Each structure stands twice: as C-alpha cells, then as structure tokens.
Coordinates of C-alpha atoms and ligand atoms in Angstrom, one line a residue:
M150 CA -8.3 23.3 -11.1
T151 CA -9.0 20.0 -9.4
E152 CA -12.8 20.4 -10.1
Q153 CA -12.0 20.4 -13.8
L154 CA -9.9 17.3 -13.5
D155 CA -12.3 15.5 -11.1
A156 CA -15.0 16.1 -13.8
L157 CA -12.6 14.8 -16.5
A158 CA -11.9 11.5 -14.6
D159 CA -15.6 11.0 -14.0
E160 CA -16.4 11.7 -17.7
I161 CA -13.8 9.1 -18.8
W162 CA -15.2 6.6 -16.2
G163 CA -18.6 7.1 -17.9
Y164 CA -17.4 6.6 -21.4
A165 CA -15.5 3.4 -20.5
E166 CA -14.1 2.9 -24.0
T167 CA -11.8 -0.1 -24.7
G168 CA -8.4 -0.1 -26.5
F169 CA -8.1 1.9 -29.7
L170 CA -11.8 3.0 -29.4
E171 CA -11.2 5.7 -26.8
E172 CA -12.4 8.6 -29.0
K173 CA -14.5 10.5 -26.5
S174 CA -12.0 9.9 -23.7
A175 CA -9.1 11.2 -25.8
H176 CA -11.1 14.2 -26.9
A177 CA -12.1 15.2 -23.4
M178 CA -8.4 15.0 -22.3
I179 CA -7.2 17.0 -25.3
E180 CA -9.7 19.8 -24.5
V181 CA -8.4 20.1 -20.9
L182 CA -4.8 20.1 -22.1
K183 CA -5.5 22.8 -24.7
Q184 CA -7.3 24.9 -22.1
N185 CA -4.2 24.7 -19.9
G186 CA -1.8 26.0 -22.6
F187 CA -0.6 22.8 -24.3
T188 CA -0.4 22.3 -28.1
V189 CA -1.8 19.0 -29.1
E190 CA -1.2 16.7 -32.0
T191 CA -3.6 13.8 -32.5
G192 CA -3.4 10.5 -34.1
I193 CA 0.3 10.0 -33.4
A194 CA 2.1 6.7 -34.2
D195 CA -0.7 5.5 -36.5
M196 CA -3.1 5.5 -33.6
P197 CA -6.3 7.6 -34.0
T198 CA -6.9 7.8 -30.3
A199 CA -3.3 8.7 -29.3
Y200 CA -2.1 12.2 -28.8
L201 CA 0.9 14.3 -27.9
A202 CA 0.5 17.5 -25.9
V203 CA 3.5 19.8 -25.7
Y204 CA 4.3 22.8 -23.6
G205 CA 7.6 24.9 -23.5
S206 CA 10.9 24.4 -25.2
G207 CA 14.5 23.4 -24.5
S208 CA 15.9 21.0 -21.9
P209 CA 15.0 18.9 -20.1
V210 CA 12.3 17.1 -21.9
I211 CA 10.1 15.4 -19.3
S212 CA 7.2 13.2 -20.6
F213 CA 4.2 12.1 -18.7
L214 CA 2.3 9.0 -19.9
C215 CA -1.5 8.7 -19.9
E216 CA -3.7 5.7 -20.2
Y217 CA -7.5 5.8 -20.6
D218 CA -8.8 2.5 -21.9
A219 CA -11.4 0.4 -20.1
L220 CA -12.0 -3.3 -19.8
Y221 CA -14.7 -5.6 -21.1
S222 CA -16.9 -7.5 -18.6
M223 CA -16.5 -4.8 -16.0
N224 CA -19.8 -3.1 -16.1
Q225 CA -20.7 -1.9 -12.6
K226 CA -22.6 0.9 -10.8
A227 CA -20.6 3.5 -9.0
D228 CA -20.6 3.3 -5.2
A229 CA -22.5 0.1 -5.0
D230 CA -21.1 -2.2 -2.3
R231 CA -21.9 -5.4 -4.2
H232 CA -21.5 -6.6 -7.8
D233 CA -24.2 -4.6 -9.5
P234 CA -23.9 -4.1 -13.3
I235 CA -25.5 -1.2 -15.0
T236 CA -28.4 -2.5 -17.1
S237 CA -28.9 -1.7 -20.7
S238 CA -25.4 -0.4 -21.4
D239 CA -22.4 -2.1 -22.9
D240 CA -20.3 -4.4 -20.9
T241 CA -17.2 -2.2 -20.3
G242 CA -15.9 -0.5 -17.2
H243 CA -12.9 1.1 -15.7
G244 CA -11.7 -1.9 -13.7
C245 CA -8.0 -0.8 -13.9
G246 CA -8.5 2.8 -13.0
H247 CA -7.2 4.2 -16.2
H248 CA -9.7 7.1 -16.1
L249 CA -7.7 8.2 -13.0
L250 CA -4.3 7.3 -14.6
G251 CA -4.7 9.6 -17.6
T252 CA -6.2 12.4 -15.5
G253 CA -3.4 12.2 -12.8
S254 CA -0.7 12.4 -15.5
I255 CA -2.3 15.4 -17.0
Y256 CA -2.6 17.0 -13.5
A257 CA 1.2 16.3 -13.0
A258 CA 2.0 18.0 -16.3
I259 CA -0.1 21.1 -15.4
L260 CA 1.4 21.4 -11.9
Y261 CA 4.9 21.1 -13.4
K262 CA 4.1 23.6 -16.1
N263 CA 2.8 26.1 -13.4
K264 CA 6.1 25.7 -11.5
L265 CA 8.2 26.4 -14.6
Q266 CA 6.0 29.4 -15.4
E267 CA 6.2 30.8 -11.9
Q268 CA 10.0 30.6 -11.9
H269 CA 10.4 31.7 -15.6
L270 CA 12.2 28.5 -16.4
S271 CA 12.6 26.8 -19.8
G272 CA 12.0 23.1 -20.4
T273 CA 9.8 20.9 -22.5
I274 CA 6.8 19.1 -21.1
K275 CA 5.2 16.3 -23.1
V276 CA 2.0 14.4 -22.3
F277 CA 1.7 11.3 -24.3
G278 CA -1.9 10.0 -24.7
C279 CA -1.3 6.2 -24.9
P280 CA -4.3 4.2 -25.9
A281 CA -4.9 0.5 -25.6
E282 CA -2.9 -0.6 -22.6
E283 CA -5.1 -3.5 -21.6
S284 CA -5.1 -5.0 -25.1
G285 CA -3.4 -3.4 -28.1
S286 CA 0.2 -2.6 -26.9
G287 CA -0.3 1.2 -27.5
K288 CA 3.0 2.2 -26.0
A289 CA 4.9 -0.4 -28.0
Y290 CA 3.7 1.4 -31.2
L291 CA 4.6 4.7 -29.6
A292 CA 8.1 3.4 -28.8
R293 CA 8.5 2.0 -32.3
S294 CA 7.5 5.3 -33.8
G295 CA 10.6 7.1 -32.5
L296 CA 8.5 9.8 -30.9
M297 CA 9.9 9.1 -27.4
E298 CA 13.5 9.4 -28.4
D299 CA 14.2 13.0 -27.4
T300 CA 12.6 12.5 -24.0
D301 CA 15.0 12.6 -21.1
I302 CA 12.8 11.1 -18.4
A303 CA 9.4 9.4 -18.6
L304 CA 7.1 9.4 -15.6
T305 CA 3.8 7.6 -15.0
W306 CA 1.8 6.0 -12.3
H307 CA -1.0 3.5 -11.8
P308 CA -4.0 3.6 -9.4
S309 CA -3.6 1.0 -6.7
N310 CA -4.4 -0.2 -3.2
Y311 CA -1.0 1.1 -2.1
N312 CA 1.2 4.1 -1.9
Q313 CA 4.5 3.1 -3.3
V314 CA 7.2 3.5 -5.9
V315 CA 6.9 0.7 -8.4
T316 CA 10.0 -1.5 -8.7
G317 CA 10.8 -4.8 -10.3
S318 CA 10.8 -5.8 -14.0
S319 CA 8.0 -7.3 -16.0
Q320 CA 7.9 -10.0 -18.8
S321 CA 8.2 -9.6 -22.5
C322 CA 5.1 -11.0 -24.1
I323 CA 4.1 -12.1 -27.7
S324 CA 0.5 -12.6 -28.5
V325 CA -0.1 -14.8 -31.6
F326 CA -2.9 -16.7 -33.4
Y327 CA -2.3 -20.2 -34.8
R328 CA -4.9 -20.9 -37.4
F329 CA -4.9 -24.5 -38.7
H330 CA -6.5 -25.5 -42.0
G331 CA -7.5 -29.0 -42.7
V332 CA -10.1 -30.9 -44.8
S333 CA -13.6 -31.6 -43.6
S334 CA -15.4 -34.9 -44.1
H335 CA -18.0 -37.2 -42.4
A336 CA -16.4 -38.4 -39.3
A337 CA -18.1 -41.8 -39.5
G338 CA -18.7 -42.2 -43.2
C339 CA -15.3 -41.2 -44.6
P340 CA -12.9 -40.2 -41.8
E341 CA -10.0 -41.2 -44.0
L342 CA -10.7 -38.2 -46.2
G343 CA -10.6 -35.7 -43.4
R344 CA -7.7 -33.8 -42.0
S345 CA -8.6 -32.4 -38.6
A346 CA -7.6 -28.8 -37.7
L347 CA -8.8 -29.6 -34.1
D348 CA -6.4 -32.5 -33.9
A349 CA -3.6 -30.1 -34.9
C350 CA -4.6 -27.7 -32.1
E351 CA -4.6 -30.5 -29.6
L352 CA -1.3 -31.9 -30.7
M353 CA 0.2 -28.4 -30.7
N354 CA -1.0 -27.9 -27.1
V355 CA 0.4 -31.3 -26.0
G356 CA 3.7 -30.4 -27.6
V357 CA 3.8 -27.1 -25.8
N358 CA 2.9 -28.7 -22.5
Y359 CA 6.0 -30.9 -22.9
L360 CA 8.0 -27.8 -23.8
R361 CA 7.2 -26.4 -20.3
E362 CA 9.7 -28.8 -18.7
H363 CA 12.4 -27.2 -20.8
M364 CA 11.7 -23.5 -20.2
T365 CA 13.1 -21.3 -17.5
S366 CA 11.1 -20.4 -14.4
L367 CA 10.7 -16.8 -15.7
E368 CA 8.9 -18.0 -18.8
R369 CA 5.1 -18.6 -19.2
V370 CA 3.0 -19.9 -22.1
H371 CA -0.8 -19.9 -22.1
Y372 CA -3.4 -20.5 -24.7
A373 CA -7.1 -20.4 -25.5
Y374 CA -9.3 -21.9 -28.2
L375 CA -10.8 -19.2 -30.3
N376 CA -12.3 -21.7 -32.7
A377 CA -12.4 -25.3 -31.7
G378 CA -13.7 -26.4 -35.0
G379 CA -17.4 -26.3 -34.5
K380 CA -20.1 -28.1 -32.5
A381 CA -20.7 -31.3 -34.5
P382 CA -18.7 -34.4 -33.5
N383 CA -19.6 -36.1 -36.8
V384 CA -17.9 -33.4 -38.9
I385 CA -14.1 -33.4 -39.2
P386 CA -13.2 -29.8 -38.5
S387 CA -11.3 -28.0 -41.3
E388 CA -10.7 -24.8 -39.4
A389 CA -9.5 -24.2 -35.8
V390 CA -7.7 -21.3 -34.1
L391 CA -5.7 -21.0 -31.0
K392 CA -4.5 -17.8 -29.3
Y393 CA -1.2 -17.9 -27.4
F394 CA 0.6 -15.6 -25.0
I395 CA 4.3 -16.4 -24.9
R396 CA 6.3 -14.7 -22.2
S397 CA 9.9 -14.5 -21.0
D398 CA 12.1 -12.2 -19.0
T399 CA 13.7 -10.3 -21.9
N400 CA 12.9 -9.6 -25.5
P401 CA 15.6 -11.9 -27.0
H402 CA 14.5 -14.7 -24.7
C403 CA 10.9 -14.2 -25.7
M404 CA 11.7 -14.3 -29.4
S405 CA 13.6 -17.5 -28.9
L406 CA 10.7 -19.1 -27.0
Y407 CA 8.3 -17.8 -29.7
K408 CA 10.3 -19.7 -32.4
R409 CA 10.2 -22.9 -30.4
V410 CA 6.4 -22.6 -30.1
N411 CA 6.1 -21.9 -33.8
A412 CA 8.2 -25.1 -34.5
I413 CA 5.7 -27.1 -32.4
A414 CA 2.8 -25.6 -34.4
E415 CA 4.4 -26.6 -37.6
G416 CA 5.1 -30.1 -36.3
A417 CA 1.5 -30.4 -35.3
A418 CA 0.4 -29.4 -38.8
M419 CA 2.8 -32.0 -40.3
M420 CA 1.5 -34.7 -38.1
T421 CA -2.1 -34.1 -39.0
G422 CA -1.7 -33.3 -42.7
T423 CA -3.0 -29.8 -42.1
S424 CA -1.4 -26.4 -42.6
V425 CA -0.9 -23.6 -40.1
E426 CA -0.9 -19.8 -40.4
I427 CA 1.0 -18.0 -37.7
L428 CA -0.6 -14.6 -37.2
F429 CA 1.4 -12.2 -35.0
D430 CA -1.0 -10.1 -32.9
E431 CA 0.9 -8.0 -30.3
G432 CA 4.2 -7.7 -28.5
L433 CA 5.3 -6.1 -25.3
S434 CA 8.9 -5.6 -24.1
N435 CA 10.1 -6.4 -20.6
T436 CA 10.6 -3.4 -18.2
V437 CA 14.1 -2.1 -17.6
T438 CA 14.0 -0.6 -14.1
S439 CA 15.6 2.7 -13.2
N440 CA 16.9 2.8 -9.6
T441 CA 17.7 6.5 -10.2
V442 CA 14.2 7.5 -11.2
E443 CA 12.8 5.3 -8.4
Q444 CA 14.9 7.2 -5.8
V445 CA 13.8 10.6 -7.1
L446 CA 10.1 9.5 -6.9
A447 CA 10.6 8.0 -3.4
Q448 CA 12.0 11.3 -2.2
S449 CA 9.0 13.2 -3.6
F450 CA 6.6 10.7 -2.1
R451 CA 8.3 11.1 1.3
R452 CA 8.3 14.9 1.0
L453 CA 4.6 15.2 0.0
G454 CA 3.3 12.2 2.0
P455 CA 0.4 10.0 1.0
G456 CA -3.2 11.1 0.9
T457 CA -5.3 11.6 4.1
F458 CA -9.0 10.7 4.4
T459 CA -12.0 12.0 6.3
E460 CA -14.0 9.7 8.7
E461 CA -16.7 9.6 6.0
E462 CA -14.2 8.4 3.4
L463 CA -12.8 5.8 5.7
A464 CA -16.3 4.5 6.3
Y465 CA -16.8 4.4 2.5
A466 CA -13.6 2.4 2.1
Q467 CA -14.6 0.0 4.9
K468 CA -17.6 -1.2 2.8
Y469 CA -15.2 -2.4 0.1
R470 CA -12.6 -3.6 2.6
N471 CA -15.3 -5.9 4.0
T472 CA -15.7 -7.7 0.7
A473 CA -12.2 -9.2 0.9
D474 CA -10.8 -11.6 3.5
E475 CA -7.8 -10.4 5.6
K476 CA -5.6 -13.4 4.7
Q477 CA -6.0 -12.7 1.0
I478 CA -5.0 -9.0 1.6
I479 CA -1.9 -10.1 3.7
D480 CA -0.9 -12.7 1.1
T481 CA -0.8 -10.1 -1.7
L482 CA 1.0 -7.2 0.1
P483 CA 3.7 -5.6 -2.0
Q484 CA 6.5 -8.1 -2.1
F485 CA 9.4 -5.6 -2.0
A486 CA 8.1 -3.7 1.1
V487 CA 10.9 -3.0 3.6
N488 CA 8.6 -3.1 6.6
R489 CA 6.0 -5.8 6.0
S490 CA 5.0 -6.2 9.5
Q491 CA 4.1 -2.5 9.8
L492 CA 2.0 -2.8 6.7
E493 CA 0.2 -5.9 8.1
E494 CA -0.6 -3.9 11.2
E495 CA -2.1 -1.2 9.0
V496 CA -4.3 -3.8 7.3
H497 CA -5.7 -4.7 10.8
H498 CA -6.5 -1.1 11.7
S499 CA -7.3 0.8 8.5
P500 CA -9.6 0.1 5.5
I501 CA -7.1 1.8 3.2
N502 CA -3.4 2.3 2.9
I503 CA -2.5 5.6 4.6
S504 CA 1.3 5.2 4.9
F505 CA 4.0 5.4 2.2
V506 CA 5.2 1.8 1.6
E507 CA 9.0 2.0 1.3
N508 CA 10.2 -0.7 -1.2
T509 CA 13.7 -2.1 -1.8
H510 CA 14.8 -1.6 -5.4
S511 CA 14.5 -4.7 -7.4
D512 CA 15.4 -5.9 -10.9
L513 CA 13.6 -9.2 -10.5
C514 CA 11.2 -10.1 -13.3
E515 CA 7.7 -10.4 -12.0
M516 CA 5.1 -12.5 -13.9
G517 CA 2.9 -10.3 -16.1
S518 CA 3.5 -7.7 -18.8
T519 CA 2.9 -4.0 -19.5
D520 CA 3.5 -1.8 -22.5
V521 CA 5.4 0.7 -20.2
G522 CA 8.2 -1.8 -20.8
D523 CA 8.8 -0.6 -24.4
I524 CA 9.2 3.0 -23.2
S525 CA 11.6 1.9 -20.5
W526 CA 14.0 0.5 -23.1
I527 CA 14.4 4.0 -24.7
V528 CA 14.0 6.4 -21.8
P529 CA 14.7 6.1 -18.1
T530 CA 11.2 5.5 -16.8
G531 CA 9.6 5.5 -13.3
Q532 CA 6.2 4.7 -12.0
I533 CA 4.4 5.2 -8.7
N534 CA 1.2 3.9 -7.2
T535 CA -1.2 5.8 -5.0
A536 CA -4.0 4.4 -2.9
C537 CA -7.2 5.1 -4.9
Y538 CA -9.0 2.1 -3.5
S539 CA -9.5 0.3 -0.2
F540 CA -7.4 -2.6 0.9
G541 CA -8.9 -5.8 -0.6
A542 CA -9.8 -6.5 -4.1
G543 CA -7.2 -5.6 -6.6
A544 CA -7.3 -4.5 -10.3
H545 CA -9.9 -5.8 -12.7
T546 CA -12.6 -6.2 -10.1
W547 CA -16.1 -4.7 -9.7
Q548 CA -14.8 -3.1 -6.5
W549 CA -12.4 -0.9 -8.4
V550 CA -15.1 0.1 -10.9
A551 CA -17.5 0.9 -8.1
Q552 CA -14.9 3.1 -6.2
G553 CA -13.7 4.8 -9.3
K554 CA -15.7 8.0 -8.9
S555 CA -15.3 8.4 -5.2
S556 CA -13.5 11.3 -3.5
I557 CA -10.9 8.7 -2.4
A558 CA -10.2 7.9 -6.1
H559 CA -10.0 11.7 -6.9
K560 CA -7.6 12.2 -4.0
G561 CA -5.5 9.3 -5.3
Y562 CA -5.0 10.8 -8.8
Q563 CA -4.3 14.2 -7.3
K564 CA -1.6 12.9 -5.0
A565 CA -0.1 11.0 -7.9
G566 CA -0.1 14.3 -10.0
E567 CA 1.6 16.2 -7.2
I568 CA 4.3 13.6 -6.7
L569 CA 5.1 13.2 -10.4
A570 CA 5.3 17.0 -10.8
D571 CA 7.6 17.3 -7.8
A572 CA 9.8 14.5 -9.2
A573 CA 9.9 16.2 -12.7
F574 CA 11.0 19.4 -11.0
T575 CA 13.7 17.6 -9.1
F576 CA 15.1 16.4 -12.5
H577 CA 14.8 19.9 -13.8
E578 CA 16.9 21.3 -10.9
H579 CA 19.4 18.4 -11.1
P580 CA 20.4 17.6 -14.6
E581 CA 23.1 15.3 -13.2
L582 CA 20.3 13.0 -12.1
I583 CA 19.1 12.8 -15.7
A584 CA 22.6 11.9 -16.8
Q585 CA 22.9 9.3 -14.1
A586 CA 19.5 7.7 -15.1
K587 CA 20.6 7.6 -18.7
E588 CA 23.9 6.0 -17.8
E589 CA 22.1 3.4 -15.6
L590 CA 19.8 2.5 -18.6
R591 CA 22.8 2.2 -20.9
Q592 CA 24.5 -0.2 -18.5
K593 CA 21.4 -2.3 -17.9
L594 CA 20.8 -2.9 -21.6
H595 CA 24.3 -4.6 -21.9
G596 CA 24.6 -3.3 -25.5
E597 CA 21.2 -4.5 -26.6
V598 CA 19.4 -2.0 -28.8
Y599 CA 15.6 -1.6 -28.5
K600 CA 13.8 -3.6 -31.1
C601 CA 10.1 -3.6 -30.9
L602 CA 8.7 -7.1 -30.8
I603 CA 6.0 -6.2 -33.2
P604 CA 7.0 -6.6 -36.9
D605 CA 6.9 -3.4 -38.9
E606 CA 4.1 -4.6 -41.1
I607 CA 1.8 -5.0 -38.1
K608 CA -0.1 -1.7 -37.5
P609 CA -2.1 -0.8 -34.4
H610 CA -5.3 -2.7 -34.4
V611 CA -8.2 -3.9 -32.3
S612 CA -7.4 -7.6 -31.5
T613 CA -10.2 -9.6 -33.1
V614 CA -11.3 -13.1 -32.4
E615 CA -10.9 -14.9 -35.6
Ligands
LIG149 ZN1 -5.3 -3.6 -16.2
LIG150 ZN1 -3.9 -0.8 -15.7

C-alpha cells in the first residue's frame, strides 16, 4: 500500500498547487481514498478544492486533517544539494511538506480503517481535505461550516526536522487591507489641491508603531505596502494600500487589537483628508491545546518509535545537514524538549533526528498562527511531527523542497500515519479518554464559544494583491 501512497506524495509534490487552486492534488487524493473504500464528498464548506471522505458509522468519530497546498517562490529541483530552481515552470514548490502531510493523514485513516475491519468494530472515520493552509485559512472556513461538530477527536501532523508531539498554543491572526483614497494633483504646481493616500499610509504606520508600546508581549502587528501610490514623486497619490497582520494570544484579544488598529487607520484618514476602506481578508483562531490528546499521541510515538534510516539515507541527509551551521540548529531546537542536552548530542552525531523528542506539555502561546487553531476550539485536537528532513534548514526553504521526494520523506509520512492510526485506535478502545479530552477543552475555553474571526459575508477566496 505504501507504493501507492509514495506515488501520491510525489504526484502532489509535482503539482505544487497553491491555496484554493489545489485541483489536481485534491483529485489525486480523492481517487486514493475512493480506492480504499471511503465515500467522498467534494467542494465542502464553499471550497472547491476541499473534500470530506467518510468510512464506517457510529461512535467514535475520529477525523484526520489533510493539507496539500504549496508555496510561491519555492521552485526547486528534487535531490539537488544547492538552491537550484527548475527552469520554465511556475514559481511554486512544497516548501512546507504538505504533499507529505495530506498523504500521511490518508495513510493514518487507511491503517485505522484496516484495524476496525480486522476486528469487526464500528466507528466513523473522516478525512477532511483542508485546502489553503499557507494562505487562505481553509480550516477556519471548515470550522465555521459546522462540519466538524460531530467529530470526537481530530488528529493531524506536520512534516518536520523532529520527532515529537506538538505542544504550545499559537496566535490568533487577522489579515486585513487598508485602502486609502485621496485626491491627486501636481505635487509642485498645486499641492494644496491634493490629498495624499500615501501620507495616510505613513501616518497610519507611525500611529501603529506608537501603539506597540501599549500592546502585550503576546501581540504582534506587521504590515506591507501593496500599493505605495505609484512611482512619480511629482504626483500626489490618490490611491494607496497597506496589508496588515494583527495577532494576539486569543480571539477576543485579537478582535480588540484589530479595533484599535482600525481606529488608527481612520485617524490617519482624518488627518490627511482622505478616506479609508477596511477590507477584511482572513482570520485564524489561536490553538487550544489538549494535554489528553498529546498524552495519547506520545504513548503511540513511544510504542512505535521514530523512523530508522539506512547508511545511504544518512549520507543523503548529511548533504543537507551540511548546508546549516550547528549553532543555528542548536538555537532552534524544540523549546519544550525535556532532555535538551541529549538532543544537542544527537545534533553532533547524526544528520537527522533519530530519537523521539519528549516534550513537556505547554499552553504557552508561541508567535505565529495556524488554521488548525480553529478546529481546536471545536474538537479536542492533537498534532505530531516526524523527521522527514535532515537537521538544519526548517520549513519554507529550498532544502525542504529538495528533500521532499526522498525515501526519508516517505518514511516520515509513513511513520506519522502509523502513529496517528495507533492513537485513533487508543481512543476507540478507551472512550473515557475522549470524554476526558472534551472536558479538558470545555474547561480551557472558560465559557467562550467558538466564533470564527472571519465575518459571515467573507467567503473562501484567493488573497489578491489590490
Ligand atoms: Zn508553511
Ligand atoms: Zn505547513
């Protein structure tokens, strides 16, 4: 069966389709799921490249989450040991390993299905094809659609340099455009007639930079100019556009910070005699951790152990390990690792992580956001990482694209599939763990109800530069 899935991962690597454009990738995954006995519905939650594959019936309902979108500016030849883009193709590549992610989650679902079949057990298995993780907030729309609500436990994973159970929370994030409208005029001849949209952008950014002093340390705001008003200094620009990411540790905090940034935008418009349109783009919820699910995943990881590699594979990994400096690797080791010094030793002696990295459970909010966060508000959710790549360069690098079709990468998704399937079966055998995970989630929400950050009128879309 793994030959079919290795081929699927390689096929998706080759398509390298970006968020909401993953037609061929989704089709290839759906075919494999159908061949393995799943019934598939496509286009769920208003997303043409999303799908839901179902097998079985009754309790429990265990869902596996797939991703399969690629990144722009990540074009790279497989197995090359230097940055070597493929010529005459588009600029996309699987720099985050989502070709493995989707395939590994499908493998988990098939292994779990086989186990239920062998033992003549009932239970519902769902595989959610979740598009547009890198940009697009696919899982936020999925969470908003209500389709996750009958799921008891959601399991997923992410390709990595490490073998570990993911812990720690992530930030809520709102992505928004501020488009200023002014009046153009000759900047020397009649400046008094002009109202500069660029001035408004600059004053808004200055205002936000003063706001930073009055934000918590768990908050971040960053911006980019999408339209700085043109190239001519002697024309007062009438149009200018900023894109902002506004992040905080929880959804209510993020909404509150968003309102403060909006007030600054309106203030900048007032100061410059311009007007501002506030165009909501995307929203991601913070992650609610599940210690219960993490414990079950850790138990499966210990039981099955991390992947093992041949001499040839270790030599292959060494090529990529050599592209990073050791200090950089040590500085970015998993922060919740129980035995950090042992891991540092391993970095000295192995080009790839061959041990299971035990982590201490954490609810700390780490800087950065993921759309898994939205799912975690509704369903107890757990994630693992497996080593699919050498020590060294992390996600969104040419090194990850280059290693993406190697036997190491294949072993990584297979190991993830085995561990997730084993954890799913543990929940099947122990419904009290499902009840415990649900109670933990209820307590961690402190009475807050999931409210997607994305307003109802915003539908799934490819984020465009305006
Ligand atoms: Zn990524
Ligand atoms: Zn990713």
